[in-house]
XYZ file of C-alpha atoms in Angstrom:
550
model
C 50.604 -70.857 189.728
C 52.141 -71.263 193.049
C 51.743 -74.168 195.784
C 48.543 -73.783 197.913
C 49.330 -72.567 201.461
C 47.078 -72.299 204.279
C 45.644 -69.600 205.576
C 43.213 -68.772 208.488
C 39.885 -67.937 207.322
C 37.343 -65.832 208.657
C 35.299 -68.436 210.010
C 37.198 -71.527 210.849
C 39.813 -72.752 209.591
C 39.334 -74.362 205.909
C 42.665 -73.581 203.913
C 42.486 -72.129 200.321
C 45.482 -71.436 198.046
C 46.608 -67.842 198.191
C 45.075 -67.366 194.545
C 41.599 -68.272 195.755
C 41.283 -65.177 198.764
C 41.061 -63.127 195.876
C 37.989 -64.721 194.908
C 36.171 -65.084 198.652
C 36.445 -62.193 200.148
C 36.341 -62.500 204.393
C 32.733 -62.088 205.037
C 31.825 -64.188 202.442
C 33.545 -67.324 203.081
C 32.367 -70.421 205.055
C 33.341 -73.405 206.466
C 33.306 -76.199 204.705
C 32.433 -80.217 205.791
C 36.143 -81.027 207.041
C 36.979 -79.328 204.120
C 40.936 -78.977 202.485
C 39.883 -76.799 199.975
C 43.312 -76.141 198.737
C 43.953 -79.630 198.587
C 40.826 -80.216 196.675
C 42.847 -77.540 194.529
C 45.652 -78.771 193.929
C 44.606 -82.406 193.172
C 42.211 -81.384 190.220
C 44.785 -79.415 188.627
C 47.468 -82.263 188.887
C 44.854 -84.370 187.511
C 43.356 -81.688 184.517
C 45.984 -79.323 184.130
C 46.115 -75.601 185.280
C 44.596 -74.537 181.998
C 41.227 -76.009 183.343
C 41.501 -74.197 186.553
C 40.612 -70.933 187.034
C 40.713 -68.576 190.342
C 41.543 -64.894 189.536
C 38.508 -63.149 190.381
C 38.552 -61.855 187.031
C 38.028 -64.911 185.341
C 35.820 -66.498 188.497
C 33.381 -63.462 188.208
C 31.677 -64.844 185.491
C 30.312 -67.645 187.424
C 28.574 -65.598 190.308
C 25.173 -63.958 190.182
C 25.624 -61.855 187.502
C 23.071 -58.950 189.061
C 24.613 -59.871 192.899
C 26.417 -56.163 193.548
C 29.741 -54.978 194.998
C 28.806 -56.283 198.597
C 27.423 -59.786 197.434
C 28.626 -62.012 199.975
C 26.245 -64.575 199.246
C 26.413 -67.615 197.012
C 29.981 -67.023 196.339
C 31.705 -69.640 194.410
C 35.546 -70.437 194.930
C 36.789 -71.584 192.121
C 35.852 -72.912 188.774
C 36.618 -76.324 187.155
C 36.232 -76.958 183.137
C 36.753 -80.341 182.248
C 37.477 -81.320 178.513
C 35.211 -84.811 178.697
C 34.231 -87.059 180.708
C 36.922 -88.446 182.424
C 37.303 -84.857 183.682
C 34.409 -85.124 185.058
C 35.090 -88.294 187.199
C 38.107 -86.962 188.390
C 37.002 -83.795 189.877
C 33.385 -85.406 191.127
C 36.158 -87.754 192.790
C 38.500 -85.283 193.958
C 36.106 -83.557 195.652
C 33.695 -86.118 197.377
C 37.787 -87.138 199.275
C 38.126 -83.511 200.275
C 34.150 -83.216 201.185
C 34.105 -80.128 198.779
C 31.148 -79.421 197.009
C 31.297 -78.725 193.506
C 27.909 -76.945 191.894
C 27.771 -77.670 188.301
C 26.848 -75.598 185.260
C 26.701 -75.629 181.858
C 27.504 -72.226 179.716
C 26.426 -70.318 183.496
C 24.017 -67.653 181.184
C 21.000 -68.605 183.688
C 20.426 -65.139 184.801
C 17.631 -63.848 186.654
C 17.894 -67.109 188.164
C 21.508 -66.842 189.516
C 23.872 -67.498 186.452
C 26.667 -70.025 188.036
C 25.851 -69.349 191.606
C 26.019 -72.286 193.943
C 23.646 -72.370 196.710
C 26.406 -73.289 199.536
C 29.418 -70.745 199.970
C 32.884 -71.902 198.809
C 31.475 -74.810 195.901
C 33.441 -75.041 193.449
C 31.490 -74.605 189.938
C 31.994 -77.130 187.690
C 31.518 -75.529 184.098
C 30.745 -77.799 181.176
C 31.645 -75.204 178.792
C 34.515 -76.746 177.337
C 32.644 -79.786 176.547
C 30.739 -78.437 172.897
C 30.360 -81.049 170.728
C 27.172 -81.190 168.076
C 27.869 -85.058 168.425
C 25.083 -85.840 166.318
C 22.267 -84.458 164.029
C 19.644 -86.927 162.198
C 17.987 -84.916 159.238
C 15.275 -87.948 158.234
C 14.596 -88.522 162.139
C 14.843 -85.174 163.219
C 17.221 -85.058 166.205
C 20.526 -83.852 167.589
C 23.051 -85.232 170.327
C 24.680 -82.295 171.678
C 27.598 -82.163 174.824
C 26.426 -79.446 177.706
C 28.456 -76.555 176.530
C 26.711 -76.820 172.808
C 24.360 -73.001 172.432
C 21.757 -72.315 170.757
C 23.796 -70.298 168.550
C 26.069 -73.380 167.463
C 23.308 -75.541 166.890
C 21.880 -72.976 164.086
C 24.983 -72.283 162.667
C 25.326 -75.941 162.476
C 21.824 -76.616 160.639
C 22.298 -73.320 158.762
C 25.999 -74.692 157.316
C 24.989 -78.385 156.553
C 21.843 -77.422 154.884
C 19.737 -79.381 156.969
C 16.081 -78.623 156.458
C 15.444 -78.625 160.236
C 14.271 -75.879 162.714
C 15.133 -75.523 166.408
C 13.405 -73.917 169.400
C 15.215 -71.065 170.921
C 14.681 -69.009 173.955
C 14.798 -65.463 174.451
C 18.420 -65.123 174.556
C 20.458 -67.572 171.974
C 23.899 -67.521 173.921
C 23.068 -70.269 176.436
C 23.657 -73.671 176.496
C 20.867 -76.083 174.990
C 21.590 -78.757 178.101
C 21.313 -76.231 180.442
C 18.206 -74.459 179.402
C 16.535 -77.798 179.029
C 17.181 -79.004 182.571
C 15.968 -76.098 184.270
C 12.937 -76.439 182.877
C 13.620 -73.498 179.793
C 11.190 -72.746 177.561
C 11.348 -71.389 173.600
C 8.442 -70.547 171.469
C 7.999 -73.334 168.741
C 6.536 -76.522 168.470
C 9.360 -78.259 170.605
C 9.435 -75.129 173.287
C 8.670 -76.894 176.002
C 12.606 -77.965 175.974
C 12.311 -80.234 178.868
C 9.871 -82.674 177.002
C 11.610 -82.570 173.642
C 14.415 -84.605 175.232
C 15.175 -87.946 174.156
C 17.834 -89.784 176.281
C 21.218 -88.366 178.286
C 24.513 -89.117 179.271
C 24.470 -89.111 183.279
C 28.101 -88.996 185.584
C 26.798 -89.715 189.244
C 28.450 -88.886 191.638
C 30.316 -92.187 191.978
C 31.668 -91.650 188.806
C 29.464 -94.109 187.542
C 28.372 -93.418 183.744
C 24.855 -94.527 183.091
C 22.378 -93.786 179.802
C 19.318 -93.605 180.156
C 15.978 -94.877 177.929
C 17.412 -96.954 174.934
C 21.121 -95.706 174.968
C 21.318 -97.803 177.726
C 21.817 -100.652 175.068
C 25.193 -100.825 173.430
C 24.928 -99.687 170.263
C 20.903 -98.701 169.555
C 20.352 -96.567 167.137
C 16.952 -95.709 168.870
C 18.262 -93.698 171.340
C 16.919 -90.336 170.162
C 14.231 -91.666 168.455
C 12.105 -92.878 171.115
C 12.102 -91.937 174.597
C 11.818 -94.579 177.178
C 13.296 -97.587 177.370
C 12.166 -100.865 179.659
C 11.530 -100.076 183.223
C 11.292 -96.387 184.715
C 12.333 -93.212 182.585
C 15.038 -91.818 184.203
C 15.360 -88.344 182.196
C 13.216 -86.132 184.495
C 14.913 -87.203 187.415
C 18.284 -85.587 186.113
C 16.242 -81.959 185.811
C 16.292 -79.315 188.075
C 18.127 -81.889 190.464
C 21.442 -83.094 191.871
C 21.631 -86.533 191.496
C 24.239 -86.455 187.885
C 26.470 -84.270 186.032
C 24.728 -84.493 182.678
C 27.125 -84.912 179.559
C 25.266 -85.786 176.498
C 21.303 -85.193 175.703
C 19.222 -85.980 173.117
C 17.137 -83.586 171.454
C 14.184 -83.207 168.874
C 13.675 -80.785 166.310
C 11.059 -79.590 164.015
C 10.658 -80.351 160.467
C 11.469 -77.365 158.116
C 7.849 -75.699 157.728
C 6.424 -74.840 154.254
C 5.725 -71.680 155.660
C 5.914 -70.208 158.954
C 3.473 -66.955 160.648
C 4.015 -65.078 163.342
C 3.406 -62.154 164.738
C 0.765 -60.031 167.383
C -2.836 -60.102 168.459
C -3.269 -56.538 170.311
C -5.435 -55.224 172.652
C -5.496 -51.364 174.030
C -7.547 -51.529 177.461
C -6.768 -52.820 180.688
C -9.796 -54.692 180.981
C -9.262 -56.380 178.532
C -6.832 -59.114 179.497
C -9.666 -61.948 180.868
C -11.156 -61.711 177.770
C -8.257 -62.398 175.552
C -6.555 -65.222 177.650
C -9.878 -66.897 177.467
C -10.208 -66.075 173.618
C -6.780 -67.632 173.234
C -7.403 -70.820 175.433
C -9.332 -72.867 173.292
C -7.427 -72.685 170.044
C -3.745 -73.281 172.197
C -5.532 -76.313 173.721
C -7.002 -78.235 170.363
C -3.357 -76.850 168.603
C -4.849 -74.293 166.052
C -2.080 -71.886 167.889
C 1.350 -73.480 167.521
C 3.973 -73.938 169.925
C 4.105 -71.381 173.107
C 2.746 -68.176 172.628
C 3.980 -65.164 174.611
C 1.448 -62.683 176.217
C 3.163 -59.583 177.413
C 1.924 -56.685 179.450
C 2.993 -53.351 179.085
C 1.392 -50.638 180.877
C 0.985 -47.211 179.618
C 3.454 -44.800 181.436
C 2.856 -41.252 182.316
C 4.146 -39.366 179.618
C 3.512 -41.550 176.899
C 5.299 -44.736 175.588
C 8.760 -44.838 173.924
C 9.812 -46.701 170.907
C 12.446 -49.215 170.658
C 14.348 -46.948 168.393
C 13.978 -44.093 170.319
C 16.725 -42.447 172.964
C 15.472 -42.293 175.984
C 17.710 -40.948 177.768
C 16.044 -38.603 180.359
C 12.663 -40.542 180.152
C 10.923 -42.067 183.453
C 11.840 -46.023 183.791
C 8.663 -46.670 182.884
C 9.165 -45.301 179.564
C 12.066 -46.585 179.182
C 10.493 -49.959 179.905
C 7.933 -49.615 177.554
C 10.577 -48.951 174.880
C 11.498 -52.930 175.668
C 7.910 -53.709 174.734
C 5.834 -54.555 172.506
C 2.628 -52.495 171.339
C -0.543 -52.537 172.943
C -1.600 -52.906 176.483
C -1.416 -56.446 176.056
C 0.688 -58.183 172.919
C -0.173 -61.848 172.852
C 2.724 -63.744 169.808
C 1.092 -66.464 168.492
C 2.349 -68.923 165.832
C 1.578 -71.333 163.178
C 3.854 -73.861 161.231
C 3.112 -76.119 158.335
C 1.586 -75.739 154.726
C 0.484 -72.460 153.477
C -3.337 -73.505 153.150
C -3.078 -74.921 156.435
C -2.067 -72.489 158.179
C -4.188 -69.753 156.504
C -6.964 -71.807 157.958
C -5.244 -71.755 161.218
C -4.985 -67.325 160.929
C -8.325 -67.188 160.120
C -9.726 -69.384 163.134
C -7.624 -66.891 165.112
C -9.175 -63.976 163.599
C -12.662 -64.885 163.970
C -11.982 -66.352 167.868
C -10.770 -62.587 168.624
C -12.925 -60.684 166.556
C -15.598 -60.185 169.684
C -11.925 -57.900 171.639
C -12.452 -53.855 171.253
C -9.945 -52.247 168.906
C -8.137 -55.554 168.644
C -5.145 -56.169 166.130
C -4.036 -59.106 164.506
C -0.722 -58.221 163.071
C 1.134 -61.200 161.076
C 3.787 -61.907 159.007
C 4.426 -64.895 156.894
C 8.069 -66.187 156.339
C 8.783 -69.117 154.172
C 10.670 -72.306 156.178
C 14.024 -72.096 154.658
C 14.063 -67.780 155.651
C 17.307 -66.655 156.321
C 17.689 -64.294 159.636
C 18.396 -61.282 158.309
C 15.038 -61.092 156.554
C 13.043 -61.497 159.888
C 11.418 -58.828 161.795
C 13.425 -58.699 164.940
C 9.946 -59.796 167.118
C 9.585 -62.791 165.346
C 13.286 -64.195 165.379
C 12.384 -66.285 168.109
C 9.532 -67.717 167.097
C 10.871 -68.695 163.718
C 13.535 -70.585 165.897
C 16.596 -68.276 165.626
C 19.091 -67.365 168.224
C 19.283 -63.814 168.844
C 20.325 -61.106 171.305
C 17.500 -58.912 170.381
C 16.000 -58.425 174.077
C 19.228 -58.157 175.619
C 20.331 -55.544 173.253
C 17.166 -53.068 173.633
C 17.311 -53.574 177.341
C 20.951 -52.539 177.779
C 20.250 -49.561 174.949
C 17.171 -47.637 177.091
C 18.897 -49.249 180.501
C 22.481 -49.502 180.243
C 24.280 -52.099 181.075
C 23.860 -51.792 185.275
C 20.410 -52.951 184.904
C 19.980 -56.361 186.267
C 16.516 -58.138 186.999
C 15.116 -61.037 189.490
C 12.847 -63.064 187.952
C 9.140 -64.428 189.193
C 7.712 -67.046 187.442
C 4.782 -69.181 189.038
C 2.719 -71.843 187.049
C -0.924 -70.629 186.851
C -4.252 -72.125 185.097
C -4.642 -70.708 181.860
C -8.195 -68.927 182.349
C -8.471 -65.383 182.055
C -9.264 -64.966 185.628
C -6.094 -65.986 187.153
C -4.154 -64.232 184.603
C -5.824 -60.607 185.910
C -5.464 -61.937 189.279
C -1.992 -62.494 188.813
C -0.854 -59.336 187.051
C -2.955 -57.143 189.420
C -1.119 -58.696 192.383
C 3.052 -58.168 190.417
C 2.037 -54.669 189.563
C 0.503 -54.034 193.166
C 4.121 -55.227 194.746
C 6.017 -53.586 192.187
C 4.555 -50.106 192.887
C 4.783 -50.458 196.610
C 8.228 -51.382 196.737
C 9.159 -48.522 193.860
C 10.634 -51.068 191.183
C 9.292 -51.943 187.637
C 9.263 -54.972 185.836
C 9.104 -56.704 182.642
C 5.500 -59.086 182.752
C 4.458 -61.957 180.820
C 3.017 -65.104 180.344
C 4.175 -68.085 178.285
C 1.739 -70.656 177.378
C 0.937 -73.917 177.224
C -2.127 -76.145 176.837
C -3.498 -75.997 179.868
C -1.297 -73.545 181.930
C 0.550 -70.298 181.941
C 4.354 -70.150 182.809
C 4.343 -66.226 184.656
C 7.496 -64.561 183.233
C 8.022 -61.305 185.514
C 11.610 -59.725 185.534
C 11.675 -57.214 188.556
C 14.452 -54.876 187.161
C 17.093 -52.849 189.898
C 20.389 -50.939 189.717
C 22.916 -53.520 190.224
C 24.737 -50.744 192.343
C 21.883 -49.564 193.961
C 21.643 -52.026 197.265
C 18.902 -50.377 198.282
C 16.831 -51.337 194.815
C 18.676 -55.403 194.798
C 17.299 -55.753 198.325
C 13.297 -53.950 197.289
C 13.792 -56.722 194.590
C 14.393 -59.482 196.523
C 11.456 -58.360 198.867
C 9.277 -58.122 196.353
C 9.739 -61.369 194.731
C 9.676 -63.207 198.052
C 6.133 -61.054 198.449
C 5.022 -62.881 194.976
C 5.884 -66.312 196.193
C 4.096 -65.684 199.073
C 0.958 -64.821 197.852
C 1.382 -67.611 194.504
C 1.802 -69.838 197.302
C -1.222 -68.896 199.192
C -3.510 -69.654 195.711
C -2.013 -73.555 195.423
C 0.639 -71.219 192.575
C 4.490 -72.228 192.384
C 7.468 -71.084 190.581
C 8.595 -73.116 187.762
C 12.341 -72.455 188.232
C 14.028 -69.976 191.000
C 17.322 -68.113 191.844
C 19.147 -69.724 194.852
C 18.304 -67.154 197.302
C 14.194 -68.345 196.960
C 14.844 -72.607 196.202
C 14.319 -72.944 200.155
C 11.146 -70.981 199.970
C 9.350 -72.481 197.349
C 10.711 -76.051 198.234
C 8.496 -75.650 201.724
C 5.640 -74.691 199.683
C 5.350 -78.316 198.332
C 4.032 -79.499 201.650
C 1.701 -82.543 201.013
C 2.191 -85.265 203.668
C 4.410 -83.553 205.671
C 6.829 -82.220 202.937
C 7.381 -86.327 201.818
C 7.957 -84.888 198.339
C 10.941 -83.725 199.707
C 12.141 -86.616 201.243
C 11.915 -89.035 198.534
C 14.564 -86.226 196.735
C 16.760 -86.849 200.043
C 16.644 -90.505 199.742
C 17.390 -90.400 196.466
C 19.963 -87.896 196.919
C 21.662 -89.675 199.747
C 21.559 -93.469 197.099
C 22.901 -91.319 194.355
C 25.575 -89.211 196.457
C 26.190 -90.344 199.839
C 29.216 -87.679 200.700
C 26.331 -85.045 199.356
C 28.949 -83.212 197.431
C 26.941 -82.623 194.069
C 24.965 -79.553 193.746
C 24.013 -79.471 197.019
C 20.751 -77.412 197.792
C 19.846 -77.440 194.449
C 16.422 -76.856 193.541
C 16.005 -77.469 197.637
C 17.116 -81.091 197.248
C 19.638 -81.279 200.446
C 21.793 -84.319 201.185
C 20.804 -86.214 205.156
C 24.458 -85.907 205.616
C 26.793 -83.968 205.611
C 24.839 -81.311 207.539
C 27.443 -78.869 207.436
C 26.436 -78.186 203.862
C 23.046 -76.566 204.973
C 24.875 -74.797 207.957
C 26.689 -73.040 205.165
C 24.076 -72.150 202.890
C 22.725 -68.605 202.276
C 19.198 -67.350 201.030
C 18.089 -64.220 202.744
C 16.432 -61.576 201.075
């Protein structure tokens, strides 16, 4: 790899080694704060090595919006960065804070729908953990594991599944991610521990400074309490580290579930379109007082002209909206539920479901029941994920009846879990979806007391015409959450802006306590910036470069 050499850009006149303008094209690159990006460059690859350095487009098109088309010339990274450890880490957050570069940091970068690696400002330079995969530690009696950011879901099973440990995990839809990285955006799986972000139990912080902090008990040398309990004395700092910018996280502490005697999954089905108030509200009560286990899925799937498809079906020639049903489950509305624990307990727990749905026309209650030490290949492909097992099930039907050009935007407000705003809300996605000529994969995930929306508005990646109707349409649904007091959970980096402005209380303070903090934590704002909204005081360059236009 040869010396760096400048070069004018297209806007200003930030240098970047020859290597990188195949990377940024023209229109897509900015100017950075006083920036010397190819001396940013080449200092982190005298300092890590040019094997942890990539910038042929090849290798750097991983980290952009996987769905972001040919003419994308938004939310371009510039290069990417994969430190080995820690000290890597300190280096490069170094490196770059002296060339006022920002870096935007990700994990494994399989966040799609919600921008994979994409930085929010032009030109960052993504920091991938990936490298850094370590199962550090797994506790069997105390249930836990300690696992580095570039750890997946896939790695932790094996893991389990090759020591033997009686121990079950909570997996999202997709097992290739990383378990850090789900968990601090907010990710959700399906078991008892699938709300990921509150089944953590202490990290491994590198601000911005360098500085290497632990928070709750591993801030004591030595404790063995660290994943065991979760706060230590004075503030818990864990939540701060989610969907933020303050730290790079490098170690996090995780719980798992006992190995059930017996585990039972599967559908409760309903045929009419009416009849989706009636089940949420059915289903309410027994998520609430824990009857229902973990986080049950409710899915919609209209019925398309023409009749539904099957998963196993070929569809080629069908309407989308066949071949989106062919993604589905059965019914009009398919709510998974779940129950864990011993077999006479948990027959008490089916039949308390049975009876609370009974009063549902035509309903179905279709179960299975797997014992705790099942081995994947003996599990129905539907319930894979809620017996905690990494798959590519959903992946794999989508790109059989879709190809693999198919990429989705995804929608997914926090509403009350009444049966009311759950017809409310699917009336209003379907409404937007048919007006702008798009379909889209609808859902809810629950949890006590609310519903997580899960809407994937599907395009062509190489039809512009359909990635812009998508990006309309899912500012449309943010707009109207927004006017019922509704907000996304988690967002792709063209729509963090938006939905930041929505928390507007006191004049938007909310979102200047995340600037002070952001400004103690970082003062040359070079971490993340504009992630999740949260937007350093200074430089203001950073926001000058920033793109999120539909």
């Amino acid at each position: 790899m040869g010396t760096p050499q400048s070069t004018m850009r297209a806007r200003g006149t930030t240098r970047c080694p020859p290597a990188l303008e195949q990377v940024m094209t023209a229109e897509a690159r900015v100017d950075l704060p006083t920036a010397s990006l190819d001396e940013a460059y080449a200092r982190v690859v005298h300092a890590l090595g040019e094997q942890a350095v990539l910038t042929d487009s090849d290798s750097v098109r991983e980290f952009h919006d996987p769905y972001e088309g040919a003419s994308a010339t938004e939310f371009q990274p510039s290069f990417v960065v994969q430190p080995a450890g820690v000290e890597e880490i300190r280096q490069t957050l170094r490196i770059a804070a002296e060339c006022e570069v920002p870096v935007w940091t990700s994990s494994t970068g399989r966040n799609y729908g919600y921008g994979g690696s994409a930085p929010v400002v032009n030109g960052s330079i993504v920091l991938n953990l990936r490298r850094m995969n370590r199962i550090l530690e797994i506790d069997e009696q105390g249930a836990f594991a300690l696992v580095e950011p570039g750890v997946r879901f896939f790695d932790l099973y094996s893991e389990l599944k090759q020591r033997g440990l009686r121990l079950w995990m909570s997996v999202p839809d997709l097992g290739w991610g990383s378990i850090v990285g789900n968990t601090l955006e907010h990710g959700y799986g399906y078991t008892v521990y699938g709300d990921h972000a509150s089944a953590v139990c202490g990290m491994e912080v590198v601000l911005a400074s360098g500085e290497i902090v632990r928070t709750g008990l591993g801030a004591m040398d030595d404790s063995p309490l660290w994943q065991r309990h979760p706060r230590g004395f004075g503030p818990a700092l864990d939540g701060m580290f989610m969907q933020s910018n303050f730290g790079v996280v490098t170690k996090m502490g995780i719980w798992l579930m006992p190995e059930p005697e017996t585990c039972t999954t599967g559908s409760v089905i309903c045929h009419r379109d009416e009849d989706i108030a009636d089940l949420v509200d059915a289903l309410s009560p027994l998520v609430l007082d824990g009857t229902i286990q973990g986080h049950p899925l409710i899915t919609s799937s209209p019925e398309p002209d023409g009749g539904r498809a099957t998963p196993d079906q070929d569809t080629d020639g069908l309407t989308t909206q066949q071949k989106l049903s062919a993604t589905l489950p059965p019914g009009r509305w398919d709510a998974r539920v779940a129950f864990y624990g011993r077999e006479n307990v948990v027959r008490a727990q089916e039949e308390a479901l049975r009876e609370a749905v009974a009063h549902l026309p035509e309903v179905t209650v279709d179960l299975r029941s797997y014992p705790g030490d099942v081995a994947a290949d003996d599990v129905h492909p539907l319930d894979l994920v809620p017996a905690g097992i990494p798959n590519m099930y959903l992946l794999e039907l989508m790109q059989k009846h879709f190809g693999d050009r198919v990429g989705h935007l995804d929608f997914s407000p926090v509403i009350p879990f009444t049966g009311e705003a759950a017809a409310r809300h699917e009336r209003m996605v379907q409404h937007i979806l048919a007006e702008e000529g798009l379909v889209g994969a609808f859902g809810w995930i629950a949890n006590p007391r609310s519903l997580v929306g899960a809407c994937m508005v599907f395009f062509d990646i190489d039809d512009e015409h359909e990635r812009r109707a998508a990006h309309r349409a899912v500012y449309r649904m943010c707009d109207r959450a927004a006017e019922w007091g509704w907000s996304e959970y988690r967002a792709h980096p063209a729509l963090v802006d938006k939905v930041t402005a929505n928390f507007s209380f006191g004049d938007h303070a909310l979102s200047r306590v995340y600037t002070t903090l952001k400004d103690a934590l970082d003062p040359a704002g070079v971490l993340s910036p504009g992630n999740h909204g949260i937007w350093p005081s200074s430089p203001a360059q950073h926001q000058d470069s920033r793109k999120g236009t539909a």
